[in-house]
mmCIF file of C-alpha atoms in Angstrom:
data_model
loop_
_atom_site.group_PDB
_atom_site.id
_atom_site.type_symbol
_atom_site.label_atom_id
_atom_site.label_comp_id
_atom_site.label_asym_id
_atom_site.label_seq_id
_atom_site.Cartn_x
_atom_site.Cartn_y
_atom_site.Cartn_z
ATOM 1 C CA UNK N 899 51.429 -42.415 107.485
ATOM 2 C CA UNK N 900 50.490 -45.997 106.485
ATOM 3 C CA UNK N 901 49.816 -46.868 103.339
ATOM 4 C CA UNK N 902 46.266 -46.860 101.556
ATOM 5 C CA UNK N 903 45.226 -50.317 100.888
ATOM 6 C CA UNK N 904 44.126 -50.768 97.287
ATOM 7 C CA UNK N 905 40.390 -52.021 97.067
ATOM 8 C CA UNK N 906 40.175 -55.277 94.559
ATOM 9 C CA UNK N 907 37.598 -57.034 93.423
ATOM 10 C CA UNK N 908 36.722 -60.639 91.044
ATOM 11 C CA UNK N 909 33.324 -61.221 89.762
ATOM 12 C CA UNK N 910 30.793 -63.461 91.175
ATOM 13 C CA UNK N 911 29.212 -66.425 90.639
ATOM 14 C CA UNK N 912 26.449 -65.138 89.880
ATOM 15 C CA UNK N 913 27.840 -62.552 87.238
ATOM 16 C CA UNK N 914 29.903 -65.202 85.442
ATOM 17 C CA UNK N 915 26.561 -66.819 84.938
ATOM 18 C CA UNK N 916 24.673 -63.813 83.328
ATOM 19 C CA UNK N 917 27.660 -63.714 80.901
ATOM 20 C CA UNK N 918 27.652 -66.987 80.371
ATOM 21 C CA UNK N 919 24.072 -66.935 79.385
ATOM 22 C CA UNK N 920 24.537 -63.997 77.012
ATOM 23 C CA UNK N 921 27.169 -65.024 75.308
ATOM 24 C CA UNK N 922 25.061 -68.726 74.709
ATOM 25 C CA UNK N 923 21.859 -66.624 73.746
ATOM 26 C CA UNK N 924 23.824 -64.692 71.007
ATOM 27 C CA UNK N 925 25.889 -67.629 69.486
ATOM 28 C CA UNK N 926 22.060 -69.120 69.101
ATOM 29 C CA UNK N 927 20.700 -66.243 67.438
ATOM 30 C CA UNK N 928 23.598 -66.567 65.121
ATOM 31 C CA UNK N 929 23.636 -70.172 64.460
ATOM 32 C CA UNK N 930 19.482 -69.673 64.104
ATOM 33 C CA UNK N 931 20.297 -66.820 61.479
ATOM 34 C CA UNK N 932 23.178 -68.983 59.687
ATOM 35 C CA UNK N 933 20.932 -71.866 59.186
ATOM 36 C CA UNK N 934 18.010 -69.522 57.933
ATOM 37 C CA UNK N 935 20.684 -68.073 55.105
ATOM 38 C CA UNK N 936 22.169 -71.360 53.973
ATOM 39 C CA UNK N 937 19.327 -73.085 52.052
ATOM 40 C CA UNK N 938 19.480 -69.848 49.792
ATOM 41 C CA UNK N 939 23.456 -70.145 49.572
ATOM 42 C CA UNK N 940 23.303 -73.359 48.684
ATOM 43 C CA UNK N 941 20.568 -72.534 46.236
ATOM 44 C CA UNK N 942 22.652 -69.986 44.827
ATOM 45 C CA UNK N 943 26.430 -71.554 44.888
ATOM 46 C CA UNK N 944 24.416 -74.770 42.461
ATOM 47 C CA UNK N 945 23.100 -72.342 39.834
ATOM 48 C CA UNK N 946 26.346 -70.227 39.541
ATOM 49 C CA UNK N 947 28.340 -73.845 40.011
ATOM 50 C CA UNK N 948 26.011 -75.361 37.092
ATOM 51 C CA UNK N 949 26.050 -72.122 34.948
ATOM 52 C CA UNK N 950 29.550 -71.960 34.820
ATOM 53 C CA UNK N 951 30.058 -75.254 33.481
ATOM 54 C CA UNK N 952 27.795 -75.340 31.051
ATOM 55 C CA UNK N 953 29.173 -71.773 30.129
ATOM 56 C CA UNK N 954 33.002 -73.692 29.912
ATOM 57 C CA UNK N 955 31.362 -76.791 28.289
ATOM 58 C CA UNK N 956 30.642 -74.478 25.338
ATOM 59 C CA UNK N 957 34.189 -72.886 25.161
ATOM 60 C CA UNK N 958 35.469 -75.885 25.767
ATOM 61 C CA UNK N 959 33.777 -77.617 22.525
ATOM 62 C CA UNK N 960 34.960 -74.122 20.127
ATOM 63 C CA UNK N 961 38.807 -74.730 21.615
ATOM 64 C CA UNK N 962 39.260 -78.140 21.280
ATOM 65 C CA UNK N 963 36.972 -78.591 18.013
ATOM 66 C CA UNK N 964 35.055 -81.198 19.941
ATOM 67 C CA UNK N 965 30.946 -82.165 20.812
ATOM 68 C CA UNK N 966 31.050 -81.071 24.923
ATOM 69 C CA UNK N 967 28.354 -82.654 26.363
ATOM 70 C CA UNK N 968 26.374 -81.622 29.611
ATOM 71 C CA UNK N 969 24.515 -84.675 30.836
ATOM 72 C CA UNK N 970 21.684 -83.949 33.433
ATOM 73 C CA UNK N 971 20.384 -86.743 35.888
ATOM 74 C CA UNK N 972 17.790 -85.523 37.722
ATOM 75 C CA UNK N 973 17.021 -88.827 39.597
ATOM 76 C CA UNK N 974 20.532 -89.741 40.560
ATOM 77 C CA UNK N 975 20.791 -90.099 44.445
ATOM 78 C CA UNK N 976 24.774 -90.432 45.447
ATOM 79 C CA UNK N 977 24.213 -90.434 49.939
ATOM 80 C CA UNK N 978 22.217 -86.975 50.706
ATOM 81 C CA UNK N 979 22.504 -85.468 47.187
ATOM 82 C CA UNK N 980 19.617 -86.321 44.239
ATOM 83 C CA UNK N 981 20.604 -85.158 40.653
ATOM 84 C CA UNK N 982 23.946 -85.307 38.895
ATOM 85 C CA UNK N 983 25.342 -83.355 35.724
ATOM 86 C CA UNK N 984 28.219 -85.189 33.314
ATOM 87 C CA UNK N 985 30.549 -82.838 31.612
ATOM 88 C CA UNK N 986 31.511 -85.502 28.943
ATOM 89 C CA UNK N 987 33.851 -84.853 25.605
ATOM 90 C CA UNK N 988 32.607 -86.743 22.989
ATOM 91 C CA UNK N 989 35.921 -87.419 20.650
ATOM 92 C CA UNK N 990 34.390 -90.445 19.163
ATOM 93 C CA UNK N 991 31.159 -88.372 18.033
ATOM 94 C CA UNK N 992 28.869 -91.748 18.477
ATOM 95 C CA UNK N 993 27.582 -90.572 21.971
ATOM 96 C CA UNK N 994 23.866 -90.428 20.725
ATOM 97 C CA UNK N 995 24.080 -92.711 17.693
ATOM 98 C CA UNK N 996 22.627 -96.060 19.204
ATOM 99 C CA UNK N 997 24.494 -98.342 16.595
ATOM 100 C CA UNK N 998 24.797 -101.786 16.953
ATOM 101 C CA UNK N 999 28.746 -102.110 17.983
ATOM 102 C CA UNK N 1000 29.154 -98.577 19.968
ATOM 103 C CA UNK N 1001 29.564 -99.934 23.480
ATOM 104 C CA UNK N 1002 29.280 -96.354 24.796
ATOM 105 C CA UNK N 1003 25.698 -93.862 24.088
ATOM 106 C CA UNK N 1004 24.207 -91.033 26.128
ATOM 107 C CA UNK N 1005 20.774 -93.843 26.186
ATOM 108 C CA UNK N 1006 22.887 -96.332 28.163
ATOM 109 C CA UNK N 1007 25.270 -93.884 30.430
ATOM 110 C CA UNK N 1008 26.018 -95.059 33.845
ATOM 111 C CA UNK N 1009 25.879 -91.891 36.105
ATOM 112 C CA UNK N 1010 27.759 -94.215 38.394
ATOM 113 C CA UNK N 1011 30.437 -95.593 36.720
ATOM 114 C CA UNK N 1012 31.642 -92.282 34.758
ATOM 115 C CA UNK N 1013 33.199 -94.353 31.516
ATOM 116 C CA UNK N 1014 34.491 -93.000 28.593
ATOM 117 C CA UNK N 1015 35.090 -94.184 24.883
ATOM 118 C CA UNK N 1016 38.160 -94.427 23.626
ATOM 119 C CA UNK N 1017 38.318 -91.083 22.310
ATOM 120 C CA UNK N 1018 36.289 -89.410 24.293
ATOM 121 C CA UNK N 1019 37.154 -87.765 28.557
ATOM 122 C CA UNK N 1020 34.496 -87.408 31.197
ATOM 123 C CA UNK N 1021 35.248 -83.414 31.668
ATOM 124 C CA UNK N 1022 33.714 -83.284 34.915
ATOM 125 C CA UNK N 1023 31.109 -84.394 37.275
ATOM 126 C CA UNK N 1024 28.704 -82.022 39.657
ATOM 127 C CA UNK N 1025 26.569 -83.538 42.391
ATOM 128 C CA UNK N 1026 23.675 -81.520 43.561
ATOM 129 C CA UNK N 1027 24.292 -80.264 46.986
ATOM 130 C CA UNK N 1028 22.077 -82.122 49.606
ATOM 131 C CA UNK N 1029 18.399 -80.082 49.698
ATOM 132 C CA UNK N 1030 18.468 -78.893 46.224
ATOM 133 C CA UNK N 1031 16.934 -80.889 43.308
ATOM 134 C CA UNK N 1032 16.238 -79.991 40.038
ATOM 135 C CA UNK N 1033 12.638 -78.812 39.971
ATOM 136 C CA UNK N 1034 10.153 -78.361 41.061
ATOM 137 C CA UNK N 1035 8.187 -80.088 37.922
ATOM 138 C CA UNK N 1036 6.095 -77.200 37.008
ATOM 139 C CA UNK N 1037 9.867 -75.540 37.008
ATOM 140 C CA UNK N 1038 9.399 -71.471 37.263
ATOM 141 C CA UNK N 1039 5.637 -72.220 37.645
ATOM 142 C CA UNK N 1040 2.276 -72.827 35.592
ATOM 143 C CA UNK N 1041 1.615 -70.311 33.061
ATOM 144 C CA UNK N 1042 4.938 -68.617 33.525
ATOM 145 C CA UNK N 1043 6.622 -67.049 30.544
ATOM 146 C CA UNK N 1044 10.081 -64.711 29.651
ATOM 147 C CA UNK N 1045 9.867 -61.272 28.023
ATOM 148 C CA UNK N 1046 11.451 -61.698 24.566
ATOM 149 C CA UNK N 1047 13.120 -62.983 22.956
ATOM 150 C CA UNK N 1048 13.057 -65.524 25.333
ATOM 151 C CA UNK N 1049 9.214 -65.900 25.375
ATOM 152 C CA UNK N 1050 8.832 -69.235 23.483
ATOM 153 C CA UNK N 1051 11.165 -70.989 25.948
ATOM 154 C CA UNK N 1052 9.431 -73.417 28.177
ATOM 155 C CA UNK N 1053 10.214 -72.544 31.339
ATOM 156 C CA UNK N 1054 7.102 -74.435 32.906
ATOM 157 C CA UNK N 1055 8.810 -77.752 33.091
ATOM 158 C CA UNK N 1056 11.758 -78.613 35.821
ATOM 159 C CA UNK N 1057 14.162 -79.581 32.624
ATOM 160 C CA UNK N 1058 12.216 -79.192 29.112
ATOM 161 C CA UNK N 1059 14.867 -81.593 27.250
ATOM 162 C CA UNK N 1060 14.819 -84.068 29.321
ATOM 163 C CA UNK N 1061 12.858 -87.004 28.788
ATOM 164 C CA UNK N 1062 9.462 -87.181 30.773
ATOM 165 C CA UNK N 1063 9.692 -91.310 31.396
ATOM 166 C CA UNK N 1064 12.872 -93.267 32.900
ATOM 167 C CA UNK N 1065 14.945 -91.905 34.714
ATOM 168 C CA UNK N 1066 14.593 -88.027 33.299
ATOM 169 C CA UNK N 1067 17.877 -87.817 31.398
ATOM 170 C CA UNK N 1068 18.675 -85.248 29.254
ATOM 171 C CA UNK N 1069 21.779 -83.816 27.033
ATOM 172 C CA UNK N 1070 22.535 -80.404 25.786
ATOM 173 C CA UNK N 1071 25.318 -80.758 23.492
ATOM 174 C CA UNK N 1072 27.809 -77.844 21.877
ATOM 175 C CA UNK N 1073 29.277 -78.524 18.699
ATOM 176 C CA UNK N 1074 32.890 -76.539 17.650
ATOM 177 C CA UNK N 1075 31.049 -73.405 16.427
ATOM 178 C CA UNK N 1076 29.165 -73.247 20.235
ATOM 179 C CA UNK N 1077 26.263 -74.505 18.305
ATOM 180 C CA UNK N 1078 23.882 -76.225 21.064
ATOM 181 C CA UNK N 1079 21.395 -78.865 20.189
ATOM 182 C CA UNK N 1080 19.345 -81.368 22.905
ATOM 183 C CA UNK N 1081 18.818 -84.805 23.677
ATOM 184 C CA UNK N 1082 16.670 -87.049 26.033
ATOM 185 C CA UNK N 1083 17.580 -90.579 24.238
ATOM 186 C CA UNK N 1084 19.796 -91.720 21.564
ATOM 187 C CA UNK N 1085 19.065 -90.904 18.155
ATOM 188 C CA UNK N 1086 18.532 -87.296 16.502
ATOM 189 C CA UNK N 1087 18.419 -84.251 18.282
ATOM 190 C CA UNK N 1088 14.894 -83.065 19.772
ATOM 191 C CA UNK N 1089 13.350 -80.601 17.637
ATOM 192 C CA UNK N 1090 10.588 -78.661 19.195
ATOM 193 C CA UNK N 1091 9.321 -74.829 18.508
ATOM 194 C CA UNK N 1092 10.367 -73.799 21.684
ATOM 195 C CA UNK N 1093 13.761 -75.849 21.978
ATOM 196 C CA UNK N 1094 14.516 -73.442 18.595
ATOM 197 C CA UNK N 1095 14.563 -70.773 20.987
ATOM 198 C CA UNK N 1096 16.041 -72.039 23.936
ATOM 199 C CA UNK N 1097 15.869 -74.741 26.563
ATOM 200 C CA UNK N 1098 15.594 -74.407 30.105
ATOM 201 C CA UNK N 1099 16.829 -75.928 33.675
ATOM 202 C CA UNK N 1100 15.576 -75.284 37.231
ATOM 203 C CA UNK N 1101 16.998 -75.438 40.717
ATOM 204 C CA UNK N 1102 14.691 -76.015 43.454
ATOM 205 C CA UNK N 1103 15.743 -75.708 47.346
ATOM 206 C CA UNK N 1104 13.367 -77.996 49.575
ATOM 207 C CA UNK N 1105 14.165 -76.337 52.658
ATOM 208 C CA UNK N 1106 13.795 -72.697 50.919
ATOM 209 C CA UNK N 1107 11.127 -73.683 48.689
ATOM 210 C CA UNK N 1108 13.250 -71.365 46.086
ATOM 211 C CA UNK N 1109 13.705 -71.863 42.336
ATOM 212 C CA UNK N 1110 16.537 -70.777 40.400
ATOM 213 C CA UNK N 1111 16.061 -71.238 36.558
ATOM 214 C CA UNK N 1112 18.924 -71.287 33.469
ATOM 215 C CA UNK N 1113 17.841 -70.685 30.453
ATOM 216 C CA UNK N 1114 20.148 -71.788 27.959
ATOM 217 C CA UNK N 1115 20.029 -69.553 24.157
ATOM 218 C CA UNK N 1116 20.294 -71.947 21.155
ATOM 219 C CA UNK N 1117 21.319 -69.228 18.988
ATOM 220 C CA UNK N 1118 24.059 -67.847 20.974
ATOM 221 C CA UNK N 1119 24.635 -70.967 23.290
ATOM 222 C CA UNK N 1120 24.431 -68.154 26.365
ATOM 223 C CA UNK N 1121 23.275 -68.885 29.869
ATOM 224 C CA UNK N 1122 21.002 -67.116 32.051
ATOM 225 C CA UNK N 1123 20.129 -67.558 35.559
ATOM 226 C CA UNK N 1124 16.558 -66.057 36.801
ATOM 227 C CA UNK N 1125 15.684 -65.525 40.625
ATOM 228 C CA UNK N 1126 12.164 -67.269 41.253
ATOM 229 C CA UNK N 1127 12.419 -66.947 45.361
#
């Protein structure tokens, strides 16, 4: 009895093709959805990212017995990314003094350069990652407020201790008790009713047209992050 011939059979052209298709009209659908979710990861990763240093800049300063100082410079552009914070150690404790003979103050910091006095260590830089800024100037919005005891913090302002001319700069400085005070220039600390309860800092996402605010406690020196989109 001869033997039963075993029926085999490839795919087609035209099969091949259909998966072919498929598989390119998923990976789009996924790339599509990928590029949807990343202004909002980015968003988020920068406030977390800036949180947590300014949260270490504070433990830092109660460690080591030093000023920590968190520099913000909103208008810094280094290639695709605008806005850069300074983690700075001030050993030398002149950084805002403006005296003739300190060749080093927070009024004349290069962004750029990233010097240091001779007692003093630049902790740590953080460029903003490209699309987010800090902003948007009316920061969580006109009008908007906190529930206390947070209520008499501006948070209607994209940074409300930096200065409003120049280019935007602005300090918050912890002492060695975690004590936090703020600065837009050289000279004495800014001394405002609401800066006595806090100060604040927003993240804003061009491409998301998201906000992502820290507000900053000066009587505890604690960080918050609020979700405004």
């Amino acid at each position: 009895m001869p033997a039963r011939r075993r029926s085999t059979r490839g795919f087609t052209l035209v099969e091949l093709a259909v998966v072919v298709a498929i598989i390119a009209t998923l990976t789009g659908l996924a790339y599509a959805g990928l590029e949807r979710l990343r202004p909002r990861g980015e968003l988020a990763n920068a406030a977390a990212e800036l949180q947590a240093a300014i949260h270490g800049a504070r433990l830092t300063a109660m460690a080591e017995g030093r000023n920590v100082v968190v520099m913000f410079f909103p208008q810094y552009q280094a290639g695709e990314s605008l806005g850069r914070v300074v983690l700075y150690q001030d050993g030398d404790f002149n950084f805002f003094s403006g005296a003739f003979g300190v060749p080093l103050t927070f009024g004349g910091y290069n962004p750029a350069v990233l010097a240091s006095g001779p007692n003093s260590l630049v902790l740590d830089s953080i460029d903003l990652p490209r699309g987010v800024v800090i902003g948007p100037p009316t920061g969580m919005g006109t009008g908007a407020t906190l529930a206390a005891p947070m209520s008499a913090v501006d948070v209607t302002r994209a940074c409300s201790f930096c200065a409003t001319t120049g280019d935007g700069r602005g300090a918050l400085v912890f002492d060695s008790r975690g004590r936090v005070t703020y600065y837009d220039q050289n000279g004495p600390a800014l001394s405002t009713a609401a800066l006595a309860s806090g100060a604040s800092v927003s993240l804003f996402s061009v491409d998301l047209q998201g906000t992502r605010t820290l507000v900053i406690s000066t009587a505890t020196g604690a960080v918050r992050a609020f979700n405004n989109g």
